[in-house]
Tab-separated table of C-alpha atoms in Angstrom:
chain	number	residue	atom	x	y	z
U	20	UNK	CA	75.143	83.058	129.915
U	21	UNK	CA	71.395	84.656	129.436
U	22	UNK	CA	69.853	85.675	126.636
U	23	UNK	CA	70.307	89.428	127.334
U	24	UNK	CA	74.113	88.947	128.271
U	25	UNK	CA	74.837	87.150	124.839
U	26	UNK	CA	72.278	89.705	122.597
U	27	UNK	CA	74.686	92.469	124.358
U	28	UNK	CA	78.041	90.535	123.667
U	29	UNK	CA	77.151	89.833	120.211
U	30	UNK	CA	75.824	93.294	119.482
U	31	UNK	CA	79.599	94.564	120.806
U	32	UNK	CA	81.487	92.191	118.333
U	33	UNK	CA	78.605	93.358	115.302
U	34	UNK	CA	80.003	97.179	116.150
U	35	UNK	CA	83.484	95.876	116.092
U	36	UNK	CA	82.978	94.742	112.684
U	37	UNK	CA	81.548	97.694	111.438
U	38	UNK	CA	84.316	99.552	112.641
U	39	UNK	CA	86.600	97.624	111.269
U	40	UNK	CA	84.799	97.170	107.983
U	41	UNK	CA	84.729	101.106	107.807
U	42	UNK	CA	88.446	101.436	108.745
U	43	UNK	CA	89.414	99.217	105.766
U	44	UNK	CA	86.902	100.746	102.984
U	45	UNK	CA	88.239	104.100	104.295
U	46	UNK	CA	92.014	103.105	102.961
U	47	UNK	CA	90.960	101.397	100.030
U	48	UNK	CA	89.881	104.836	99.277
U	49	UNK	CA	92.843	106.981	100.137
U	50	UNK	CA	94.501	104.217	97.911
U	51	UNK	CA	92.613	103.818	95.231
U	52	UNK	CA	91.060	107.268	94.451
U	53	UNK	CA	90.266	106.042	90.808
U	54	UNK	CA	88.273	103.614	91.840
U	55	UNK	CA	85.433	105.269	94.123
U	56	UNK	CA	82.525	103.387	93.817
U	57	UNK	CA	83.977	99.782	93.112
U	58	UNK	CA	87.466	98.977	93.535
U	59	UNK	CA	87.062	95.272	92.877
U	60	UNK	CA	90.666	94.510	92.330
U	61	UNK	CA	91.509	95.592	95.978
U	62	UNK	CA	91.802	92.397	98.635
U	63	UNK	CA	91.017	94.913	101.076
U	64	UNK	CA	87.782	95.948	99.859
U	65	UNK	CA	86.676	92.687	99.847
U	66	UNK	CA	87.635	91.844	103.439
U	67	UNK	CA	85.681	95.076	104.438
U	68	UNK	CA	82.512	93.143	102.916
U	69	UNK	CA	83.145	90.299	104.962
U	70	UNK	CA	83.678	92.593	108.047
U	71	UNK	CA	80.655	94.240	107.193
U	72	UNK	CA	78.577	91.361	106.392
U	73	UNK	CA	80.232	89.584	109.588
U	74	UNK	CA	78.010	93.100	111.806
U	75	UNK	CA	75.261	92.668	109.712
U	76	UNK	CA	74.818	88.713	110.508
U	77	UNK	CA	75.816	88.975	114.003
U	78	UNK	CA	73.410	91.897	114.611
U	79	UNK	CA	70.492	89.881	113.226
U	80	UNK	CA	71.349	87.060	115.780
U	81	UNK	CA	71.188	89.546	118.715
U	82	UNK	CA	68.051	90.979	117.540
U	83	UNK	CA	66.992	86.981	117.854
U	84	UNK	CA	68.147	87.025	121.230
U	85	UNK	CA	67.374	90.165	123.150
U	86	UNK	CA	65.297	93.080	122.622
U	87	UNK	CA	65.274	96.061	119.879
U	88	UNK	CA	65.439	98.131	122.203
U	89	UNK	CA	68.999	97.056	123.714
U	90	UNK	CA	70.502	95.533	120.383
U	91	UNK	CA	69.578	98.726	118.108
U	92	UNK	CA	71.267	101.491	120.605
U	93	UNK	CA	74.095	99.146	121.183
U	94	UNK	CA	75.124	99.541	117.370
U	95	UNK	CA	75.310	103.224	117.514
U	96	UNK	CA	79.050	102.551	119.515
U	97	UNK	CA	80.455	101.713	115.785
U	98	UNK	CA	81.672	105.309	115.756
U	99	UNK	CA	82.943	105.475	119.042
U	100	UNK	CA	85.235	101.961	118.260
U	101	UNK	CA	86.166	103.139	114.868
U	102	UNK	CA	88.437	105.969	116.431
U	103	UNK	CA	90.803	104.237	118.797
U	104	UNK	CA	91.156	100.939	115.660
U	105	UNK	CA	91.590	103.313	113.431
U	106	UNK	CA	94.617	105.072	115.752
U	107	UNK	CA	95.693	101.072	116.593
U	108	UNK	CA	95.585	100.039	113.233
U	109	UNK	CA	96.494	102.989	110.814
U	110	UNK	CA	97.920	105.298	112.905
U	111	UNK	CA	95.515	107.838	112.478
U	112	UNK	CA	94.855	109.625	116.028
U	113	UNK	CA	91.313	111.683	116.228
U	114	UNK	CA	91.464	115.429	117.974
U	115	UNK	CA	89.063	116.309	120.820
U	116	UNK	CA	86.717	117.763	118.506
U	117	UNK	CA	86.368	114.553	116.425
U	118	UNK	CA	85.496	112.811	119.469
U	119	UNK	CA	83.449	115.437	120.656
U	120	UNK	CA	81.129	115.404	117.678
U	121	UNK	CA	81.634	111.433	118.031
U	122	UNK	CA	80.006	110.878	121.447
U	123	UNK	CA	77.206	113.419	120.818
U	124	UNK	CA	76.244	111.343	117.729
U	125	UNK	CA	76.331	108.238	119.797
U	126	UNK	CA	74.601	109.843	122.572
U	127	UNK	CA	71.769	111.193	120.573
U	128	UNK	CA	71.438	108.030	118.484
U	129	UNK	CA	71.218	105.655	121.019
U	130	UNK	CA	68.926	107.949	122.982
U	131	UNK	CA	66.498	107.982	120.053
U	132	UNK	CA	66.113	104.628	119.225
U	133	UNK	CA	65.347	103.900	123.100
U	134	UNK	CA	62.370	106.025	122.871
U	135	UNK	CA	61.435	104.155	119.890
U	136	UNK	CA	58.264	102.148	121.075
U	137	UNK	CA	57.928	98.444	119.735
U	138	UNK	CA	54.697	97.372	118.150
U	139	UNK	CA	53.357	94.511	115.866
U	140	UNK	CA	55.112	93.486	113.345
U	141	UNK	CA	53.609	94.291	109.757
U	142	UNK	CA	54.503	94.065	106.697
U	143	UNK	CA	54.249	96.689	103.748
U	144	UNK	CA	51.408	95.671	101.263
U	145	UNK	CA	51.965	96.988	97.352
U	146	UNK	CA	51.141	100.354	97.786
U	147	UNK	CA	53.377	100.965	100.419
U	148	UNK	CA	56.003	99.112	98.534
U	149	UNK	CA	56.052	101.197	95.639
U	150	UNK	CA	55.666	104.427	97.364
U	151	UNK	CA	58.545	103.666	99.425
U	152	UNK	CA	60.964	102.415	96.299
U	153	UNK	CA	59.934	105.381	94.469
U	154	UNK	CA	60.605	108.215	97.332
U	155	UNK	CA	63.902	106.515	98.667
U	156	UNK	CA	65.437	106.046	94.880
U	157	UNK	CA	64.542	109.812	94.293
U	158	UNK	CA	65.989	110.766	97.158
U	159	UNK	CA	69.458	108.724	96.618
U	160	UNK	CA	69.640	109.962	93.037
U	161	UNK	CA	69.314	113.714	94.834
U	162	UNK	CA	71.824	113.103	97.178
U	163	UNK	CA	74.007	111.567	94.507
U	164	UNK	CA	73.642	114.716	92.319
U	165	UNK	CA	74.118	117.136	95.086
U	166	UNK	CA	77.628	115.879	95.703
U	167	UNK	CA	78.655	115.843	92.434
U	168	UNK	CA	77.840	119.631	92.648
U	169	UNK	CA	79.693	120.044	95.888
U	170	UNK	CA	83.015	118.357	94.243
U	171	UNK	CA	85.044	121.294	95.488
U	172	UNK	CA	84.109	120.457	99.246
U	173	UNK	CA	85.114	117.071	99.551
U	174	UNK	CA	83.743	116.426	103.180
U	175	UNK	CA	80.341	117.753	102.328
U	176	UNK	CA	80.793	115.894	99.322
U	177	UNK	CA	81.449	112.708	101.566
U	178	UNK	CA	78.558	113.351	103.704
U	179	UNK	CA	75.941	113.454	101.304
U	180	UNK	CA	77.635	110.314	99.968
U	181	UNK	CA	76.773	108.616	103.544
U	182	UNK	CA	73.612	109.841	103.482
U	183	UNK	CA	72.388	108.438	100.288
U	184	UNK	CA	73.954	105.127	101.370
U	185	UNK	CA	72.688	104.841	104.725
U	186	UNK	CA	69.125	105.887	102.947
U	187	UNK	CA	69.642	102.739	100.825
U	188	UNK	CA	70.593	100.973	103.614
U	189	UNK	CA	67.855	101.894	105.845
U	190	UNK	CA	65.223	100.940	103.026
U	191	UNK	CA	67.106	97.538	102.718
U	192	UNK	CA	66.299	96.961	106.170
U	193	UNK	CA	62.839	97.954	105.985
U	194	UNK	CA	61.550	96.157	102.867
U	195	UNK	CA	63.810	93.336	104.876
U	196	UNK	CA	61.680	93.219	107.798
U	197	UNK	CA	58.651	92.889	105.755
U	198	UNK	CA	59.263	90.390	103.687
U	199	UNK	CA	60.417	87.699	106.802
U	200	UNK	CA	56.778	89.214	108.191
U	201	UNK	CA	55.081	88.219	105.103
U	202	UNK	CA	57.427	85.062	104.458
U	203	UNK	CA	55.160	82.038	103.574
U	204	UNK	CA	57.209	80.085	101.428
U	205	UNK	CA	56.127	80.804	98.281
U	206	UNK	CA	58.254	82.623	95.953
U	207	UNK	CA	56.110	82.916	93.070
U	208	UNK	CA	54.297	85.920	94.645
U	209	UNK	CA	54.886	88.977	92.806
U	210	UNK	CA	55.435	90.666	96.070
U	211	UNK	CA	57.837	88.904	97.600
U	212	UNK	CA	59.735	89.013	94.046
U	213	UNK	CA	58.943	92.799	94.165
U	214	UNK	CA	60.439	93.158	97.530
U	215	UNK	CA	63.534	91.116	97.175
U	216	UNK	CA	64.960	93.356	94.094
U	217	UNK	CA	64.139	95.842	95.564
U	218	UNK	CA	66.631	94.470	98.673
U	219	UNK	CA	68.971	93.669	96.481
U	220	UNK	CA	69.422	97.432	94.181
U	221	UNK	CA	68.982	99.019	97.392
U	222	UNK	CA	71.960	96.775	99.276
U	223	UNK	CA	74.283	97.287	96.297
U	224	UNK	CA	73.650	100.841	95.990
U	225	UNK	CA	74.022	101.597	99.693
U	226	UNK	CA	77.626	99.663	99.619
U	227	UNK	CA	78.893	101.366	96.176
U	228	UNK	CA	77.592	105.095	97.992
U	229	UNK	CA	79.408	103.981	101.256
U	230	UNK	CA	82.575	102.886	99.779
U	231	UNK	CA	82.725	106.523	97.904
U	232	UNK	CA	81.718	108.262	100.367
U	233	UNK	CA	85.536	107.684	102.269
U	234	UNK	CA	86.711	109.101	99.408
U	235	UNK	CA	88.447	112.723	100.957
U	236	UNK	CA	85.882	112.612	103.382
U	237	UNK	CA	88.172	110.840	106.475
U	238	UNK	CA	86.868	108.549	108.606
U	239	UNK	CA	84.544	109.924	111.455
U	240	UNK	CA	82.453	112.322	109.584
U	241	UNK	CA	80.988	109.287	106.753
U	242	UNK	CA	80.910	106.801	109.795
U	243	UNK	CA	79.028	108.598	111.170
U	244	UNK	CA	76.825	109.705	109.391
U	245	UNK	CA	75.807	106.250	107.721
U	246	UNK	CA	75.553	104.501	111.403
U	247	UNK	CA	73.056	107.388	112.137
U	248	UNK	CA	70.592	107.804	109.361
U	249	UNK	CA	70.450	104.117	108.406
U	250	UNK	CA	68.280	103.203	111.689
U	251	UNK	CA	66.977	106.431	112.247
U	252	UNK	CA	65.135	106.614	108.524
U	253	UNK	CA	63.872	102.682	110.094
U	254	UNK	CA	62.693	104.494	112.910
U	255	UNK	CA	60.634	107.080	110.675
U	256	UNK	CA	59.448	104.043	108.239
U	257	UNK	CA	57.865	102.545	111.365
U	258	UNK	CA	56.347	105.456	113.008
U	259	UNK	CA	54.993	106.755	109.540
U	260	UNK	CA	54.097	103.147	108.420
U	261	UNK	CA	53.862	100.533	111.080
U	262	UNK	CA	52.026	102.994	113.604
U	263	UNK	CA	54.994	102.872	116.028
U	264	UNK	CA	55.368	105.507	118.193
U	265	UNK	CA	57.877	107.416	121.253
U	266	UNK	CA	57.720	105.662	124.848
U	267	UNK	CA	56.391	107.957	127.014
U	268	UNK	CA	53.996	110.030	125.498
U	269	UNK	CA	54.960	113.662	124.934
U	270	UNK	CA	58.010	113.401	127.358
U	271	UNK	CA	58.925	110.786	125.312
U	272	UNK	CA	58.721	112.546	121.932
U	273	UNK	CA	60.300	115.753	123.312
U	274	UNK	CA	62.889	113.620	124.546
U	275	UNK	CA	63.302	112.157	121.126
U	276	UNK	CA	63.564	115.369	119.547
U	277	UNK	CA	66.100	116.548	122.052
U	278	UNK	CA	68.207	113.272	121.095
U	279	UNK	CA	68.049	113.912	117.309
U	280	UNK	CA	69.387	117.483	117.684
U	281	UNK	CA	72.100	116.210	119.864
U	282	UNK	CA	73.075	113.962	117.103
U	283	UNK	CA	72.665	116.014	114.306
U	284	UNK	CA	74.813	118.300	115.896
U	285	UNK	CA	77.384	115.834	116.633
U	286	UNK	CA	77.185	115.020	112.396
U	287	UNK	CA	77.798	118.832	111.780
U	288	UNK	CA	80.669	119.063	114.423
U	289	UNK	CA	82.664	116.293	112.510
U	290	UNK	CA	82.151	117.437	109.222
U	291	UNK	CA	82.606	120.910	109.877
U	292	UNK	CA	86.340	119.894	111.085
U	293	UNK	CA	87.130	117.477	108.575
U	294	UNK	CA	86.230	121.003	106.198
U	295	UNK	CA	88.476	122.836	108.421
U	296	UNK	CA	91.055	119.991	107.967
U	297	UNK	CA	90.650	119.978	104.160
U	298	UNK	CA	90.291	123.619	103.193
U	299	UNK	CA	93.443	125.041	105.712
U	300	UNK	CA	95.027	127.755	103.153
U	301	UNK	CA	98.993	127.845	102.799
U	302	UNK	CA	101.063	129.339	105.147
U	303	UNK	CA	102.538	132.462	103.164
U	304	UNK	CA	105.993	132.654	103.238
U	305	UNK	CA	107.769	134.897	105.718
U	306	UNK	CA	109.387	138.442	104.537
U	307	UNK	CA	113.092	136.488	105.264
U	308	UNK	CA	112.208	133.839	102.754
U	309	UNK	CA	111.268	136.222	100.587
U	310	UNK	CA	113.803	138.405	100.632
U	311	UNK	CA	115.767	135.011	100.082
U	312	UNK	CA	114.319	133.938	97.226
U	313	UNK	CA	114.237	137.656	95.622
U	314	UNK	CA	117.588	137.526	95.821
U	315	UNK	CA	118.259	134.036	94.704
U	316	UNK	CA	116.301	135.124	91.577
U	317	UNK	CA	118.287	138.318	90.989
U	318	UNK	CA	121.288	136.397	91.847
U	319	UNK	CA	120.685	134.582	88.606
U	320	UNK	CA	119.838	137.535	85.827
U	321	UNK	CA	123.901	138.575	84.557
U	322	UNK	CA	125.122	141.865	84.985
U	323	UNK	CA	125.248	144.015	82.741
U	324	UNK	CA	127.267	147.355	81.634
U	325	UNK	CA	125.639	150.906	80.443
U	326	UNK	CA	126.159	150.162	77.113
U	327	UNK	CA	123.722	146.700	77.571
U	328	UNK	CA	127.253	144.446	77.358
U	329	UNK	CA	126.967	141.308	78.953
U	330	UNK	CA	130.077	141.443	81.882
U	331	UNK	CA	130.162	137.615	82.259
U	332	UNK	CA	130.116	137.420	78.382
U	333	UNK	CA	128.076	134.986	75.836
U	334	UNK	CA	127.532	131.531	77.207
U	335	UNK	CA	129.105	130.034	73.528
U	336	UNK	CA	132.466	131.341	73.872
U	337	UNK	CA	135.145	129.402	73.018
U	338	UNK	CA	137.289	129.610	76.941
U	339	UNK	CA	134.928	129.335	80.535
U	340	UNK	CA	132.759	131.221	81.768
U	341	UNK	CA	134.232	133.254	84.604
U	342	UNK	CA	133.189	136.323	86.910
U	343	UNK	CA	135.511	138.473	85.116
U	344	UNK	CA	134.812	137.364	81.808
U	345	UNK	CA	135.598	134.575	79.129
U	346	UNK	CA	138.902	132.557	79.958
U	347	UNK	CA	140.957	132.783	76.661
U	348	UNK	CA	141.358	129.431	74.957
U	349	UNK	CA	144.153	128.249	73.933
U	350	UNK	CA	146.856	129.744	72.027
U	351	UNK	CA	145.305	133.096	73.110
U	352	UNK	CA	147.068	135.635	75.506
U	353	UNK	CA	144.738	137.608	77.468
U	354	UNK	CA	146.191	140.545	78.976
U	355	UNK	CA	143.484	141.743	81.762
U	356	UNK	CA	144.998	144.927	82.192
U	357	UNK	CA	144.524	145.682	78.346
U	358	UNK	CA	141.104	145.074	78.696
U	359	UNK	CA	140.117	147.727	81.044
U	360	UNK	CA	137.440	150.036	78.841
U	361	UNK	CA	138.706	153.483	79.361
U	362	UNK	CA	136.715	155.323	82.059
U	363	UNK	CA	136.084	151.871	84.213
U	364	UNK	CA	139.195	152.396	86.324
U	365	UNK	CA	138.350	154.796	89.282
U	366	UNK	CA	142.256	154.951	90.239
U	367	UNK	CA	143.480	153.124	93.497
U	368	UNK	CA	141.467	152.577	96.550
U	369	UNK	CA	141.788	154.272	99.929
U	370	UNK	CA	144.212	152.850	102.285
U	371	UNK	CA	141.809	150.530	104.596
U	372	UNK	CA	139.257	149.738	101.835
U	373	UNK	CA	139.523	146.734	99.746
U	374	UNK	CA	139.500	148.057	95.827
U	375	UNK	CA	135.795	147.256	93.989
U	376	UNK	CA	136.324	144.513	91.118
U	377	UNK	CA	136.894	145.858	87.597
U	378	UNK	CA	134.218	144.934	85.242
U	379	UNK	CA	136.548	144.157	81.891
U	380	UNK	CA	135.216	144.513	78.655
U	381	UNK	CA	135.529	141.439	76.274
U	382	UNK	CA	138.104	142.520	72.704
U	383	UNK	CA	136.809	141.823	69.881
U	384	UNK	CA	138.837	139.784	67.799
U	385	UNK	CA	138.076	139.573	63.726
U	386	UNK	CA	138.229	135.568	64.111
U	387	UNK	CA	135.179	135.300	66.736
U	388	UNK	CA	131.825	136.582	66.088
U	389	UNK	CA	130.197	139.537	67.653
U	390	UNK	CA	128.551	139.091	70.863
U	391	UNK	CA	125.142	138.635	71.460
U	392	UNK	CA	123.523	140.750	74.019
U	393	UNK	CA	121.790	139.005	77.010
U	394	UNK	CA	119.557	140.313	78.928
């Protein structure tokens, strides 16, 4: 196998991981919603760091054996494997637009770091070190606040949460690449001390951001997201820093810029239908259920005479409740027809119609108390 063939292999397994990595840290959320940012007492959570940190490795080897331009594009397809695991795996089947806004962020990704000429490698010298840890950790701790103030949107809420972590991750990579440019074996360099802890917070904050950003925000639209500004804020580092610049010329950048549209607008297509998934209103009930439940309600109020008598009669009686009244206890003789209040009986029905019930009135009797009135 050449060189090319394996860098290409390897780079397909690194997006496998990711996908899978993502799939798994995506549950972990749905499960564990009280835990956002560090569910350490989930299994799963810690087998998406291995899957993650499986990509991660594995991508580093193909960078060793084929060229950025191949390897980097190739790990753009994370989102377009995540759908059909995540359907294998957990059941959860993606609509057309969900795949729609999926390839066009693939598309435009991998189309934008093609363009992305290769140069020299060079490292970042203190200036440039600081400036760059001070603008990315204002920028996370921005993103971080504006999705605490879009709490009642969760999927914008989840996006900005990607976005802050593939920031951090994309800084991690950066202040990465420098230091194995300026790596001479000596670790007693302030710089290289500098630049490793500032790998480190920037590595632990982008996998706390990621791991909340699944957090009501699906699958797709964080994915997404993180797998597209994580080498894309690289690709801005270098242009702005390294002196890197668009194959091509002009056609090249326009081409670029065409590519980063595309993608954005394959970021806004996802997360505008996870919103539309999130935010769907109630059905209101049809005018039969409501006449149902209307009358279920009025069902229940008791009926009463003019005189505001309960018919049914108090709920302590001594005998039953009945429809007619209170069943007499025991001992008792209950004559119904001597309980018709005067006025109540309308005389006998017409022949063919059935006779209307006759509401009784309850006696009172000098051993029982008076009635309570119900209403």
């Amino acid at each position: 196998m050449s060189a090319l063939a394996l860098s290409v292999l390897l780079s397909l397994v690194s997006a496998l991981g990711y996908a899978g990595g993502a799939i798994v840290q995506e549950r972990v959320a749905v499960t564990s919603p009280d835990s956002a940012y560090l569910p350490l007492r989930r299994p799963g959570w810690w087998g998406a760091l291995a899957l993650n940190g499986l990509g991660g490795l594995l991508h580093v080897v193909a960078l060793a054996y084929g060229p950025l331009s191949i390897v980097q594009p190739l790990g753009a397809l994370t989102i377009v494997f995540a759908l059909p695991l995540a359907a294998l795996c957990v059941g959860r089947r993606a609509g057309a637009t969900a795949w729609r806004g999926a390839v066009m962020a693939t598309v435009g990704l991998a189309g934008l770091l093609s363009l992305v000429g290769s140069s020299e490698d060079h490292a970042l010298d203190a200036a440039q070190r600081l400036a760059a840890a001070i603008v990315t950790g204002g920028a996370v701790v921005a993103l971080m606040c504006a999705s605490r103030a879009a709490h009642r949107h969760p999927a914008v809420r989840s996006v900005l949460l990607a976005t802050a972590a593939g920031t951090a991750f994309g800084m991690s990579s950066v202040f990465t690449k420098s230091v194995t440019v300026d790596w001479d074996g000596d670790l007693d360099s302030s710089g290289t001390l500098f630049s490793l802890a500032l790998i480190a917070v920037f590595s632990v904050a982008g996998v706390l951001l990621s791991q909340a950003s699944y957090g009501g925000g699906g699958l797709t639209a964080p994915l997404a997201t993180l797998t597209v500004v994580n080498p894309v804020l690289a690709a801005v580092v270098g242009i702005l820093m390294f002196g890197e610049t668009f194959r091509y010329g002009t056609t090249g950048t326009l081409l670029a810029l065409g590519c980063g549209v595309l993608a954005a607008g394959g970021l806004i297509m996802l997360t505008t239908e996870r919103m539309e998934e999130t935010e769907t209103p109630a059905p209101e009930p049809s005018p039969a259920v409501g006449a149902q439940i209307t009358g279920a309600v009025l069902s229940s109020v008791p009926r009463q005479r003019v005189d505001g008598e309960d018919v049914r009669g108090p709920a302590h009686a001594d005998g039953p409740l009945t429809e007619q009244g209170v069943e007499p206890g025991p001992g008792e003789l209950f004559d119904p027809a001597a309980d018709i209040a005067p006025g109540d009986a309308d005389g006998p029905a017409p022949p063919g119609e059935r006779a209307p019930a006759a509401p009784y009135a309850r006696r009172t009797l000098s051993h029982r108390r008076r009635p309570r009135v119900r209403s």
